[in-house]
Amino acid sequence: MRRADRLFQIVQYLRGGRLVTAANLAERLEVSERTIYRDIADLQSTGVPIDGEAGIGYIMRSGFDLPPLMFTRDEIVALVTGARMVKAWGGTAMIAAAEEALVKIEAVLPEAERSRVGETKIFSPSIGLAGQARELIDRCEHAIEAREIVALDYCDEDGATTRRTVQPLGLWFWGKVWTLVGWCELRDDFRMFRLDRISDLVPTGGVYKVNPEKSLDEFSRQKKAKYEKHLAETNCDTNRGDN
């Protein structure tokens, strides 16, 4: 990697406002920490607002005007594919954002590279979702962001419909099916609700407070623990069968 490219990459890694150590930068860029220290000093001498010191880490202050982003071929393919999937399976707001993102990506690419956006031969089925389902995704996303408590009419797999009051935590996409993860006040526990089984969803006017015991992280932790337990039990059963 040319030194100019390495300096550019260092700025990119620091641009998120995160504390990054020289060891981490050295590992990513496959150079020595001494080289990173020298590069950081050179960037600071040219006016790049990088704070920090050796042994602690570095962070770049906000407001620094970065040069236009450059993407590799693989990055272009990944971004275009992701945008196409969102347009096929996302909410209406996501679709608009994906289209705008593609416009911005093309705008920062050199003329010779712009054709790669259209030449990416990876697609997502255009059948996607119905308009009502897309609007429901938007409503769920807004409720999650605003921490709004919602009331929803939900039909389970047996055809029974119940009215639930839910603290929405996150949206999961499983391929054709979206699920809303939330804390169900009726069950006093985490639940996953398929969006295609929600017939109505409205805000109650209430806002829930952040609670680590009812958070998406805790839900993920419990799901992981259940999976690991199931995997361990399956392995034990298999081993007993071998004996």
XYZ file of C-alpha atoms in Angstrom:
243
model
C 0.000 0.000 0.000
C 1.290 3.431 -0.916
C 1.935 5.763 1.982
C -0.634 8.274 0.661
C -3.252 5.521 0.617
C -2.292 4.479 4.143
C -2.682 8.036 5.449
C -6.086 8.248 3.802
C -7.136 4.968 5.425
C -6.007 6.173 8.852
C -8.273 9.224 8.498
C -11.126 6.957 7.427
C -10.721 4.703 10.462
C -10.667 7.726 12.780
C -13.554 9.636 11.198
C -16.281 7.892 13.255
C -15.332 9.720 16.446
C -14.124 6.507 18.070
C -10.945 6.013 20.076
C -8.645 3.787 18.018
C -5.306 2.451 19.232
C -2.114 2.410 17.217
C -2.030 -1.375 17.617
C -5.450 -1.675 15.998
C -4.459 0.596 13.120
C -1.218 -1.293 12.634
C -3.067 -4.610 12.452
C -5.594 -3.306 9.939
C -2.991 -1.691 7.710
C -0.367 -4.446 8.177
C 2.428 -2.135 9.291
C 4.302 -1.601 12.545
C 3.019 0.567 15.384
C 6.084 2.749 14.915
C 4.912 3.469 11.370
C 1.472 4.423 12.676
C 2.975 6.812 15.233
C 4.983 8.485 12.458
C 1.931 8.700 10.162
C -0.251 10.189 12.918
C 2.400 12.816 13.653
C 2.590 13.743 9.961
C -1.211 14.043 9.720
C -1.312 16.228 12.826
C 1.426 18.476 11.394
C -0.702 19.091 8.278
C -3.685 20.244 10.343
C -5.759 17.077 10.631
C -7.447 17.444 14.077
C -6.337 14.174 15.646
C -6.106 13.999 19.441
C -4.500 11.303 21.571
C -1.159 9.777 22.350
C 0.814 6.561 22.147
C -0.387 3.850 24.500
C -3.863 5.336 24.846
C -5.279 5.790 21.364
C -6.332 8.419 18.858
C -9.573 10.170 17.979
C -10.413 12.738 15.322
C -12.468 15.760 16.285
C -15.745 16.276 14.425
C -16.056 18.864 11.677
C -13.020 17.828 9.663
C -13.746 18.172 5.925
C -12.832 14.840 4.402
C -12.064 14.307 0.724
C -14.650 12.384 -1.335
C -14.937 8.702 -0.489
C -13.404 6.152 -2.811
C -14.747 2.624 -3.115
C -13.180 -0.593 -4.328
C -15.011 -2.797 -6.834
C -16.102 -5.191 -4.073
C -17.381 -2.294 -1.955
C -19.400 -0.948 -4.894
C -20.943 -4.387 -5.481
C -21.826 -4.723 -1.781
C -23.389 -1.246 -1.591
C -25.396 -1.615 -4.797
C -26.607 -5.088 -3.810
C -27.621 -3.875 -0.365
C -29.512 -0.915 -1.826
C -31.348 -3.184 -4.271
C -32.367 -5.539 -1.467
C -33.680 -2.627 0.572
C -35.680 -1.395 -2.437
C -37.219 -4.879 -2.789
C -37.854 -5.677 0.876
C -37.615 -2.473 2.902
C -40.055 0.172 4.078
C -40.995 3.224 2.039
C -38.548 5.464 3.933
C -35.780 2.892 3.470
C -36.435 2.779 -0.283
C -36.091 6.540 -0.630
C -32.888 6.478 1.444
C -31.434 3.611 -0.614
C -32.109 5.426 -3.883
C -30.531 8.602 -2.536
C -27.528 6.637 -1.287
C -26.950 5.200 -4.774
C -27.061 8.699 -6.231
C -24.447 9.864 -3.708
C -22.259 6.818 -4.353
C -22.235 7.511 -8.083
C -21.513 11.179 -7.435
C -18.262 10.495 -5.575
C -16.958 7.915 -8.030
C -14.549 8.845 -10.811
C -16.093 8.773 -14.281
C -14.305 5.522 -15.125
C -15.810 3.785 -12.087
C -19.429 4.957 -12.338
C -20.329 2.278 -14.873
C -19.701 -0.385 -12.215
C -22.881 0.658 -10.402
C -25.029 -0.284 -13.365
C -22.880 -3.267 -14.274
C -23.382 -5.001 -10.917
C -25.208 -8.218 -11.855
C -26.635 -9.072 -8.442
C -30.339 -8.458 -7.981
C -33.161 -8.960 -5.509
C -36.626 -10.060 -6.738
C -38.681 -7.016 -7.628
C -41.910 -8.551 -6.252
C -40.879 -7.469 -2.756
C -43.586 -6.350 -0.355
C -47.002 -4.778 -0.715
C -47.373 -1.083 0.025
C -49.228 -1.716 3.286
C -46.411 -3.945 4.565
C -43.820 -1.297 3.675
C -45.759 1.351 5.588
C -45.939 -0.956 8.614
C -42.156 -1.299 8.544
C -41.875 2.494 8.607
C -44.306 2.757 11.521
C -42.409 0.119 13.494
C -39.076 1.788 12.783
C -40.430 5.151 13.952
C -41.857 3.610 17.134
C -38.521 1.916 17.891
C -36.607 5.161 17.373
C -39.030 7.188 19.506
C -39.439 4.409 22.115
C -43.218 4.637 21.666
C -45.365 2.019 23.349
C -47.676 0.585 20.689
C -50.907 -1.415 20.696
C -51.217 -4.063 18.007
C -53.713 -6.670 16.895
C -51.823 -9.901 16.340
C -52.981 -13.175 14.796
C -50.968 -16.201 15.968
C -50.276 -19.349 13.956
C -53.517 -20.930 15.253
C -55.590 -18.036 13.920
C -56.362 -16.498 17.320
C -56.182 -12.695 17.446
C -55.100 -10.834 20.577
C -54.572 -7.184 21.417
C -51.017 -6.625 22.626
C -49.315 -3.640 24.219
C -45.677 -3.742 23.206
C -42.447 -1.862 23.804
C -40.860 -2.134 20.316
C -37.131 -2.854 20.404
C -36.000 -3.848 16.920
C -36.841 -5.207 13.475
C -35.393 -8.469 12.180
C -35.549 -9.560 8.542
C -35.541 -13.306 7.880
C -35.896 -13.297 4.107
C -39.441 -12.463 2.944
C -40.570 -12.142 6.588
C -40.024 -9.202 8.939
C -40.477 -9.591 12.683
C -40.880 -6.969 15.363
C -38.948 -7.753 18.537
C -40.449 -6.213 21.635
C -41.376 -6.506 25.271
C -44.954 -7.767 25.434
C -46.812 -6.392 28.447
C -49.472 -9.077 28.114
C -46.925 -11.910 28.428
C -44.485 -9.900 30.560
C -41.671 -11.210 28.407
C -39.875 -10.784 25.089
C -41.847 -11.710 21.988
C -41.311 -11.688 18.248
C -44.251 -10.603 16.088
C -44.396 -11.363 12.376
C -45.378 -8.180 10.584
C -47.564 -10.092 8.129
C -49.709 -11.181 11.103
C -50.173 -7.685 12.517
C -53.533 -6.326 11.371
C -53.273 -2.990 13.191
C -50.571 -1.060 15.012
C -51.096 2.305 16.698
C -49.141 4.331 19.273
C -50.667 4.436 22.743
C -49.208 7.831 23.573
C -46.856 6.313 26.133
C -43.066 6.254 25.995
C -41.029 3.524 27.663
C -37.790 4.072 29.536
C -34.606 2.224 28.677
C -34.361 -0.883 30.857
C -31.345 -3.204 30.449
C -33.492 -6.179 31.498
C -35.972 -5.438 28.716
C -33.502 -4.366 26.035
C -32.668 -5.767 22.619
C -29.213 -6.712 23.926
C -30.804 -8.792 26.683
C -33.156 -10.423 24.173
C -30.168 -11.325 21.970
C -28.265 -12.654 24.984
C -31.164 -14.919 25.965
C -31.603 -16.165 22.399
C -27.906 -16.959 22.173
C -27.947 -18.775 25.543
C -30.935 -20.886 24.460
C -29.230 -21.766 21.199
C -25.985 -22.738 22.907
C -27.901 -24.849 25.428
C -29.805 -26.592 22.625
C -26.565 -27.178 20.738
C -24.894 -28.663 23.835
C -27.861 -30.963 24.512
C -27.881 -32.107 20.883
C -24.179 -32.913 21.053
C -24.692 -34.871 24.285
C -27.494 -36.898 22.702
C -25.298 -37.608 19.699
C -22.391 -38.714 21.876
C -24.619 -41.039 23.919
C -25.859 -42.576 20.705
C -22.307 -43.278 19.575
C -21.587 -45.112 22.825
